[in-house]
Coordinates of C-alpha atoms in Angstrom, one line a residue:
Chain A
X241 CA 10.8 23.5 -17.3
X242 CA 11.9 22.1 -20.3
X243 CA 9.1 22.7 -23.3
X244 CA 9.9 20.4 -25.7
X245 CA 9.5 17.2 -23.1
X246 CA 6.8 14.7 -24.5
X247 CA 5.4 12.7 -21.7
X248 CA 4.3 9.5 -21.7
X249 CA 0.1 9.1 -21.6
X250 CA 1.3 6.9 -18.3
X251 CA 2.5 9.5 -16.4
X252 CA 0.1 12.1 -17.6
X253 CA -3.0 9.9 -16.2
X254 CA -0.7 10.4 -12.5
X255 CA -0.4 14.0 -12.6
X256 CA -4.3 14.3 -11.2
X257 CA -3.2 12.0 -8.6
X258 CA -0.1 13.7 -7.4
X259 CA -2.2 16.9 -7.7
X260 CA -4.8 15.7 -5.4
X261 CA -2.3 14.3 -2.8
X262 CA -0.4 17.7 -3.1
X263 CA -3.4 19.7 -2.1
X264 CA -4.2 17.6 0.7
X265 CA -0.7 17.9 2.1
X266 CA -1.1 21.3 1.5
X267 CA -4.2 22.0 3.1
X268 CA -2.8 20.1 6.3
X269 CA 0.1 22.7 6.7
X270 CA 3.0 20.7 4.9
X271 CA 5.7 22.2 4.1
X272 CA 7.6 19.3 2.2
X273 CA 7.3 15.5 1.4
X274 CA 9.5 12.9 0.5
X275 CA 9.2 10.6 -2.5
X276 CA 8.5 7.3 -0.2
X277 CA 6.1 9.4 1.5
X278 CA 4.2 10.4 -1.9
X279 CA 4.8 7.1 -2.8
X280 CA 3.2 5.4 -0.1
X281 CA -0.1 8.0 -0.3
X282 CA -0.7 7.5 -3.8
X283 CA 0.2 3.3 -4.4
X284 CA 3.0 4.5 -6.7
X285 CA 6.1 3.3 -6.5
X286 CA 9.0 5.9 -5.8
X287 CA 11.0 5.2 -8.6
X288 CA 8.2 5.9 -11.1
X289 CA 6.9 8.9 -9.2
X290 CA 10.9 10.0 -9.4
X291 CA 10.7 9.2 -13.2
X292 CA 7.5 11.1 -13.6
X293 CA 8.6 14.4 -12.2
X294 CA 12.0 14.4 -14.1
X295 CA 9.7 15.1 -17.2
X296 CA 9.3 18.2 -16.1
X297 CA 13.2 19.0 -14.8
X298 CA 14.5 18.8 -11.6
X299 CA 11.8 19.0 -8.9
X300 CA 12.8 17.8 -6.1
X301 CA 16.1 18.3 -3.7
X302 CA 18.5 14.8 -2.6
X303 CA 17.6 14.8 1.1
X304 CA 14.9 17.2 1.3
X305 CA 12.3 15.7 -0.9
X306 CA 9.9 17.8 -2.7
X307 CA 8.5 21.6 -1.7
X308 CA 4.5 20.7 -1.4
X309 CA 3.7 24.7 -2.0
X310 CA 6.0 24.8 -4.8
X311 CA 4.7 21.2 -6.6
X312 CA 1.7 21.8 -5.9
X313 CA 1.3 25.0 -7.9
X314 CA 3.4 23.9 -11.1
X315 CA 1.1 20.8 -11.4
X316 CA -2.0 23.5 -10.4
X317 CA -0.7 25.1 -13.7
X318 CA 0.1 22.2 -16.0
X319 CA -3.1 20.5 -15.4
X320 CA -4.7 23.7 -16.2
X321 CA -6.3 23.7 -12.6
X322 CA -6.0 27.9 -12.5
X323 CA -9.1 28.4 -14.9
X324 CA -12.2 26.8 -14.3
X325 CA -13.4 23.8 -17.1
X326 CA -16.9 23.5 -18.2
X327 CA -17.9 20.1 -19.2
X328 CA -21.5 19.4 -20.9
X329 CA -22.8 15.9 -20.3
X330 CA -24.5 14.3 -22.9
X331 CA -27.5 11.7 -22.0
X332 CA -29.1 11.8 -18.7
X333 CA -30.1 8.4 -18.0
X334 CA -29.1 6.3 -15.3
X335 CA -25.1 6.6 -15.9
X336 CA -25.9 10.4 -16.2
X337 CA -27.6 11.0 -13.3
X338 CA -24.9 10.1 -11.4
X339 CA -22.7 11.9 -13.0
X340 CA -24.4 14.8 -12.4
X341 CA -24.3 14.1 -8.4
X342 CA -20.5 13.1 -8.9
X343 CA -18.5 15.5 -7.2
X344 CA -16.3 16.6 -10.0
X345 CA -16.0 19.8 -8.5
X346 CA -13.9 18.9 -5.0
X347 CA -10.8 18.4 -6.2
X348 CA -10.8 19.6 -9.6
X349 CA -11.2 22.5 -11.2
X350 CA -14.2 21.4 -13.5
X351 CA -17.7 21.3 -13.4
X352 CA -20.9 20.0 -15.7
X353 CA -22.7 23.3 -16.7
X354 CA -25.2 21.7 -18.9
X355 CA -26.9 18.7 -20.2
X356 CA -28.5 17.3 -23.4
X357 CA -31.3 14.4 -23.4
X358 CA -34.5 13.6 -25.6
X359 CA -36.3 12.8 -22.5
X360 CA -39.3 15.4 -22.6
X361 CA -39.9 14.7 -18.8
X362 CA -36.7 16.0 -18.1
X363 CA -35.7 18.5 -20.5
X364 CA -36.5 22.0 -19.2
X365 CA -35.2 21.1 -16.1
X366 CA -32.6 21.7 -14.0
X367 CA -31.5 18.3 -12.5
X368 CA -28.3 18.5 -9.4
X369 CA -27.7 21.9 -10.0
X370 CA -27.6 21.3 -14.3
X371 CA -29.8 22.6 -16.8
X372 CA -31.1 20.0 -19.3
X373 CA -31.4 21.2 -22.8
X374 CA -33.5 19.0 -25.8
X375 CA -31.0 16.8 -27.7
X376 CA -31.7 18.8 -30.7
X377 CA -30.1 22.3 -29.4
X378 CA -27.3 20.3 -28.7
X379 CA -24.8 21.4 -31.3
X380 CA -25.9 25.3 -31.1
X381 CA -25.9 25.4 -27.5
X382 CA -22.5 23.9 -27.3
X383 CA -20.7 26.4 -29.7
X384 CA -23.2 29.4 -27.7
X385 CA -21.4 28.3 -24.5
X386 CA -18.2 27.2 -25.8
X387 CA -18.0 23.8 -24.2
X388 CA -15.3 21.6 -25.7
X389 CA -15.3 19.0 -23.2
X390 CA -18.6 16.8 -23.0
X391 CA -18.8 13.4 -21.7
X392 CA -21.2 11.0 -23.7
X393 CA -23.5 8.5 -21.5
X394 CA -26.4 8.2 -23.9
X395 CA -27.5 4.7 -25.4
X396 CA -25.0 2.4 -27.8
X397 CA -28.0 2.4 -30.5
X398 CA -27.5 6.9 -30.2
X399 CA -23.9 7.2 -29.6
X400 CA -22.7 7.4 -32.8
X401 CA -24.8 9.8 -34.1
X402 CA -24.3 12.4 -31.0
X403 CA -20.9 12.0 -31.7
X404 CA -21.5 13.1 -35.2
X405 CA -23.2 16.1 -33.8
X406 CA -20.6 16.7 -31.3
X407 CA -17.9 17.2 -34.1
X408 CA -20.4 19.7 -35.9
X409 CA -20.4 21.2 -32.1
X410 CA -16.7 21.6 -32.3
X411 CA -15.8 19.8 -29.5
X412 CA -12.5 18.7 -28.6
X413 CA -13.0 15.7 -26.2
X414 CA -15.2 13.2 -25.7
X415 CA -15.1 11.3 -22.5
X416 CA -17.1 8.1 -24.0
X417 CA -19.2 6.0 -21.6
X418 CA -21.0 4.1 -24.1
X419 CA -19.3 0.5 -25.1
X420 CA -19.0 1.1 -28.3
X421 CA -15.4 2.8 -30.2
X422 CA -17.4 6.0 -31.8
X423 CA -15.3 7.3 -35.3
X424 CA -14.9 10.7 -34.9
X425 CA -12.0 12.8 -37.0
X426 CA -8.2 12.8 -35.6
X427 CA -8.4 16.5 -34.3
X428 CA -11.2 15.3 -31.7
X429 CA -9.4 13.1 -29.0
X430 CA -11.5 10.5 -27.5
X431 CA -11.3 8.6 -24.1
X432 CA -13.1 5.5 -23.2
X433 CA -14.1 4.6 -20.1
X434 CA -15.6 1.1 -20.6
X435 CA -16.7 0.1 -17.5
X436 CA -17.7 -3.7 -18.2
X437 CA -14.4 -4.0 -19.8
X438 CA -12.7 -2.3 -16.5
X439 CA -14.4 -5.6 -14.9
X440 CA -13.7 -7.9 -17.0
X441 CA -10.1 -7.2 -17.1
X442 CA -10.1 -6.7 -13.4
X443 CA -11.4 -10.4 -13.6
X444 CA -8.7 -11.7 -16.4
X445 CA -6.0 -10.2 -14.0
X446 CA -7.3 -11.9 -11.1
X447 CA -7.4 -15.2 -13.0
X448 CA -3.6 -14.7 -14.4
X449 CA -1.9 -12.7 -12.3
X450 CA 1.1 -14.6 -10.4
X451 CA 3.3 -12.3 -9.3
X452 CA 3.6 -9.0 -7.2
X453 CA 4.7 -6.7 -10.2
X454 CA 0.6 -5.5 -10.4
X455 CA 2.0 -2.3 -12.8
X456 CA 3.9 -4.4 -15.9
X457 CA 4.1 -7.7 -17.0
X458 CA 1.6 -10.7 -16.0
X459 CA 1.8 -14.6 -16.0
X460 CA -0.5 -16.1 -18.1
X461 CA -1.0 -19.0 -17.4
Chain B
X197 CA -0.6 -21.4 -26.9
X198 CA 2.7 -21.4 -24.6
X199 CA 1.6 -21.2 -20.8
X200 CA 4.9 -19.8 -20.2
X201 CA 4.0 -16.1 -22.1
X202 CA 3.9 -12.8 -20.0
X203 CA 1.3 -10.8 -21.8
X204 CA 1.5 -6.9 -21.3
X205 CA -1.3 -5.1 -19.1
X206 CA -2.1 -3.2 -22.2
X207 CA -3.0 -5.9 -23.8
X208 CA -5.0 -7.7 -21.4
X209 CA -6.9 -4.6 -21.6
X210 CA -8.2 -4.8 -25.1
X211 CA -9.3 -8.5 -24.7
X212 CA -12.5 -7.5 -24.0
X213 CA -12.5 -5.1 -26.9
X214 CA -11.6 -7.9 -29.3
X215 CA -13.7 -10.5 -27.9
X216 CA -16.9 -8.3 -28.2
X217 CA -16.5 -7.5 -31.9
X218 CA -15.8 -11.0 -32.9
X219 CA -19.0 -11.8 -31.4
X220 CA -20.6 -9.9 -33.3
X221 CA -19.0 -10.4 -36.6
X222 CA -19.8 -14.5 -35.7
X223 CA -23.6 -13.5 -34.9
X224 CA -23.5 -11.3 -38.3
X225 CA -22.5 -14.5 -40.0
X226 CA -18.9 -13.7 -40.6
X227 CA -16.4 -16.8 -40.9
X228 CA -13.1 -14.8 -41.4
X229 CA -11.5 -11.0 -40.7
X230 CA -8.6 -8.8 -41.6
X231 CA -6.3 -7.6 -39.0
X232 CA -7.5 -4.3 -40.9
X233 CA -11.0 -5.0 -40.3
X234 CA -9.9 -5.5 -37.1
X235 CA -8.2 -2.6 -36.8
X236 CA -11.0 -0.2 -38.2
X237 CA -13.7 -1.6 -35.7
X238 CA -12.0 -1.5 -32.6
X239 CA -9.6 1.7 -33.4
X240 CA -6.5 -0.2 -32.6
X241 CA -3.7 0.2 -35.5
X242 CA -3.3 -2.9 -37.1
X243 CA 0.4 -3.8 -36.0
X244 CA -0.8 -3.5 -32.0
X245 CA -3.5 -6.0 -32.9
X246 CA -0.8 -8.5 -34.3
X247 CA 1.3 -7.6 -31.6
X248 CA -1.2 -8.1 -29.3
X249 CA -2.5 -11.4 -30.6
X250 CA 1.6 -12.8 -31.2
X251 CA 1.5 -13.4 -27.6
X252 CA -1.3 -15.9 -27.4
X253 CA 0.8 -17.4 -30.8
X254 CA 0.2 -17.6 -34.4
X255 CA -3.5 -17.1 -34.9
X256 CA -4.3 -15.6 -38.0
X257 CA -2.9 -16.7 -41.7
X258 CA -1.0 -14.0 -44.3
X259 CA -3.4 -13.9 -47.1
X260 CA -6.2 -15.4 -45.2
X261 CA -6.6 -13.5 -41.8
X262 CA -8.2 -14.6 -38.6
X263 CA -10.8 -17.4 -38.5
X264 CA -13.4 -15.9 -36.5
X265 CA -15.2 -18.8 -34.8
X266 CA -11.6 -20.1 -33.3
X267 CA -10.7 -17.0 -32.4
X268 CA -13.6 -15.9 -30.6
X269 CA -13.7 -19.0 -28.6
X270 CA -9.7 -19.0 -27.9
X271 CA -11.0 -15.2 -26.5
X272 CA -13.8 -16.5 -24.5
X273 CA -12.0 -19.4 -23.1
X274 CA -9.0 -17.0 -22.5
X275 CA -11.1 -14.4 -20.7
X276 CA -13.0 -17.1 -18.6
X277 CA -16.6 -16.1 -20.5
X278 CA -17.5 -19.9 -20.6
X279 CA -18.6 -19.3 -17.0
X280 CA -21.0 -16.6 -15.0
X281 CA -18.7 -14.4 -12.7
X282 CA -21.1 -13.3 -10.0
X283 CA -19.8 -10.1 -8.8
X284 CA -21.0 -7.6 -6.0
X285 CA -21.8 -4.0 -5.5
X286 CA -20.8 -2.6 -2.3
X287 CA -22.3 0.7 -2.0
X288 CA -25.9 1.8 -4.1
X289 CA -25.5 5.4 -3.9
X290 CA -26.1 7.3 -7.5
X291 CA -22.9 5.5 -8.6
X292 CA -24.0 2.2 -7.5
X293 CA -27.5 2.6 -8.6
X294 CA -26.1 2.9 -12.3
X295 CA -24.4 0.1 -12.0
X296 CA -27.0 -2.1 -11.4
X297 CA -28.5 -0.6 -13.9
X298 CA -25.6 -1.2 -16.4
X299 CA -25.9 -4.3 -18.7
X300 CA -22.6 -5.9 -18.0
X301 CA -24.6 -9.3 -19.1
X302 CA -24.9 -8.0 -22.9
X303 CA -21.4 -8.6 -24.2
X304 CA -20.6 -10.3 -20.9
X305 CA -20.6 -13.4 -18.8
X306 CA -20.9 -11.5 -15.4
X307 CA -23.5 -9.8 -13.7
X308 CA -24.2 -8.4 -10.5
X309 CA -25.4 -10.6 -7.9
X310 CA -25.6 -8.9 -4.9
X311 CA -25.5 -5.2 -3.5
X312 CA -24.5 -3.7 -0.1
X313 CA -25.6 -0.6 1.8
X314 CA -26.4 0.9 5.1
X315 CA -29.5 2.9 3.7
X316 CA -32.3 1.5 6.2
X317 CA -34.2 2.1 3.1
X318 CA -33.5 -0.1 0.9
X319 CA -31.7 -2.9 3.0
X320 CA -33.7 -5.6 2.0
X321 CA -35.1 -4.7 -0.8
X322 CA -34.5 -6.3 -4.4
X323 CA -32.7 -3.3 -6.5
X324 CA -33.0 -3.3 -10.6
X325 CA -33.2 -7.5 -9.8
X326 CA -31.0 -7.3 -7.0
X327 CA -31.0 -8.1 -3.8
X328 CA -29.7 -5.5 -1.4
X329 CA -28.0 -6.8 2.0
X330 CA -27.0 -4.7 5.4
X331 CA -23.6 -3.7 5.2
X332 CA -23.0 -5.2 8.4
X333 CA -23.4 -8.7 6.6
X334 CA -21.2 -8.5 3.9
X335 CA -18.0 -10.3 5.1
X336 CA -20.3 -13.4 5.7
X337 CA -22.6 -12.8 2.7
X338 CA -19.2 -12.9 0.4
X339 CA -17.9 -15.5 1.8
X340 CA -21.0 -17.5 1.9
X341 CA -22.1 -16.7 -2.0
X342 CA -18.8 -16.9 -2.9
X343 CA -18.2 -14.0 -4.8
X344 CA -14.6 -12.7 -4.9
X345 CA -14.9 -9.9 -6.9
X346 CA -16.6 -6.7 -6.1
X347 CA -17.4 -3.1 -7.3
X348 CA -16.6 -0.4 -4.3
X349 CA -19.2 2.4 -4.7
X350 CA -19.0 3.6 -0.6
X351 CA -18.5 7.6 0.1
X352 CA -15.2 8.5 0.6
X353 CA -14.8 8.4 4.0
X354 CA -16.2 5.0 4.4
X355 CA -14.0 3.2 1.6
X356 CA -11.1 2.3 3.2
X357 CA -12.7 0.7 6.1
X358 CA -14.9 -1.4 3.6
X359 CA -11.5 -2.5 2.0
X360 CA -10.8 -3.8 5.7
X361 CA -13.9 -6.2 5.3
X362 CA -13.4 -6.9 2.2
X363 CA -10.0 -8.5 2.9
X364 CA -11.7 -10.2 5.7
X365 CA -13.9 -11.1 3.1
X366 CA -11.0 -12.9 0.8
X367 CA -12.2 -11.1 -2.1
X368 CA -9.1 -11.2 -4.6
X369 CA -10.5 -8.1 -6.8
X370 CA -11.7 -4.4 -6.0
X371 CA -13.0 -2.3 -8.9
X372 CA -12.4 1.0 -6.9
X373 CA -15.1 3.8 -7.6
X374 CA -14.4 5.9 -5.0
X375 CA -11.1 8.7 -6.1
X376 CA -9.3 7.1 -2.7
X377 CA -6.7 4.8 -3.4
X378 CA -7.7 2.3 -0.8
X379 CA -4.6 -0.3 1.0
X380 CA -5.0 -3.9 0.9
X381 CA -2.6 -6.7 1.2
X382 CA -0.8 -7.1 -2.2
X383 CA -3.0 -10.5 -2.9
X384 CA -6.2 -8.4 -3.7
X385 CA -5.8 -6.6 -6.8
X386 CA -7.4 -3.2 -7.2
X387 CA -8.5 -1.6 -10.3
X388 CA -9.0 2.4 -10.3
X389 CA -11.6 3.9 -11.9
X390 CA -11.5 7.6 -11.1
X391 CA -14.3 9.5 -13.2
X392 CA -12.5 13.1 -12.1
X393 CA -8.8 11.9 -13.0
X394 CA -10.3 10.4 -16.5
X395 CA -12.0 13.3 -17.1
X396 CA -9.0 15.3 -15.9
X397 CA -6.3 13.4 -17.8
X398 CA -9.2 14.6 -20.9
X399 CA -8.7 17.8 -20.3
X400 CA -5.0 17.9 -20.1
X401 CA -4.8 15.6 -23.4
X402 CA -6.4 18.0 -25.2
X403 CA -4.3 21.2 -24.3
X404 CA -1.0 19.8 -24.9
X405 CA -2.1 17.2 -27.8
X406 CA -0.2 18.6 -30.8
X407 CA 0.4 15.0 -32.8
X408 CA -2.2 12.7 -34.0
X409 CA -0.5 9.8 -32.3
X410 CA -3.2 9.4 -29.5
X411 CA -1.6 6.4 -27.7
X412 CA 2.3 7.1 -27.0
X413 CA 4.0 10.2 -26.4
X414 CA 2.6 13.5 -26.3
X415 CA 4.4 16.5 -26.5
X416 CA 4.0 18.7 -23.6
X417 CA 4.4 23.0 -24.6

């Protein structure tokens, strides 16, 4: 494979997919699977899944299609699914609670291993398997257990400021729930998931969208 | 505005995003903002923003920058928020449960206005100020209430079979919770949100994210 590829975010946000259908295949004794195949499991068309793998060389074989084993175990290794990630969840509120009973864990190679809230009810606790720790040992336990990946589901008014604390923690990435952008410094990569926006552009799309092409460009009209 | 524009799907995305903080620059009292401004509140560089806004035509004025009144209604009317978009929940697991929970009213003109589940339990019942209906009635509840966009919060195994009925249904939009990627007929759009693969696609961002330009290309080592 080819090191100096750069990959666009596009394709990178696939790889989990293809992963997941891999190990399915996998785990149902194939051997091999074509690219209309893949393409028809995962809702992506063939051309982009054959553009997305030639990022990282040559994968698959003109009339054979793709080895499952073998794809399977180089995407196993990009998306770093041969170590297990800890993730710490911070704010255990509605959002969090289900978080904590998401099953992170089936497909993945990641877990939550701990969570931060004020709420003194809780706190103490072990809540779905995850030990909740007081907001204000946030930063020290974080380092002690060398968590870098949290996701943050705590009010708008406190998001900021746990952010703050979560660069003092050292983490790497944030996984932001709350509706607000939170400023953190360049080193610290943060991902939104925004979910009245997800609505409300699933709701623009509806309103717009004229054609068939769902992936690029859309009519507005 | 020329009704004849294609706007990109990245774009459409950050509607939301825009539309929120003019509202509340126009509630703070603010007649006028810099693309920069702009720029620093919703952590979009400043030439996407122009880029973005040069497909609905020449808003803003060099020297001057965007009046905030006209563009936060051109937003609103744009993303349909000068009417209530009654949207249900199919599904009030732990997931589902948060979501009615969610404010999607604050910044928004949708809400939640009825929920679906087979849990004897709470069939019935009004949940966080909903009411809660037997899944067996949900393809004449839809069609009777009229909603035609929903939020798919089922297990698993019982997603694709609630895409079924919700065809039958004539919804037109599926916010997709579950990590399945459900078939419908290509006249129902379906939006993906897949807590594992965001958190996932995290996780590989920050291993092989070497440049500080977050939203492009990143080199892969």
């Amino acid at each position: 494979m080819n090191s100096t590829n750069k990959i666009p975010k596009a394709t990178a946000k696939r790889l989990p997919i293809y992963y997941r259908y891999l190990r399915y295949l996998h785990e149902d004794g194939k051997d091999r699977v074509s690219s209309t195949e893949l393409s028809e499991a995962v809702k992506v068309d063939s051309a982009t899944i054959r553009r997305d793998f030639s990022y990282f060389g040559a994968l698959g074989k003109r009339g054979y299609g793709y080895d499952v084993e073998d794809l399977m175990h180089f995407f196993s290794k990009t998306l770093k699914q041969d170590r297990l990630t800890n993730v710490a969840l911070i704010g255990v509120g509605n959002l969090g609670h289900a978080l904590l009973n998401y099953n992170f864990h089936q497909n993945n190679n990641m877990r939550i291993s701990a969570a931060f809230d004020i709420n003194k009810e809780i706190v103490g606790t072990i809540q779905s398997g995850v030990p909740v720790y007081p907001m204000e040992d946030m930063v020290q336990q974080l380092k002690m257990q060398q968590i870098d990946v949290v996701m943050l589901t705590v009010p708008t008014s406190a998001a900021q400021e746990a952010a703050n604390n979560l660069v003092k923690a050292e983490v790497k990435g944030i996984l932001n729930f709350t509706p607000i952008r939170i400023s953190v410094p360049d080193h610290v990569r943060v991902q939104n998931v925004d979910l009245a926006n997800e609505l409300q552009t699933l709701i623009y799309f509806i309103d717009h969208y004229k054609t068939d092409d769902k992936d690029s460009l859309l009519p507005l009209d």
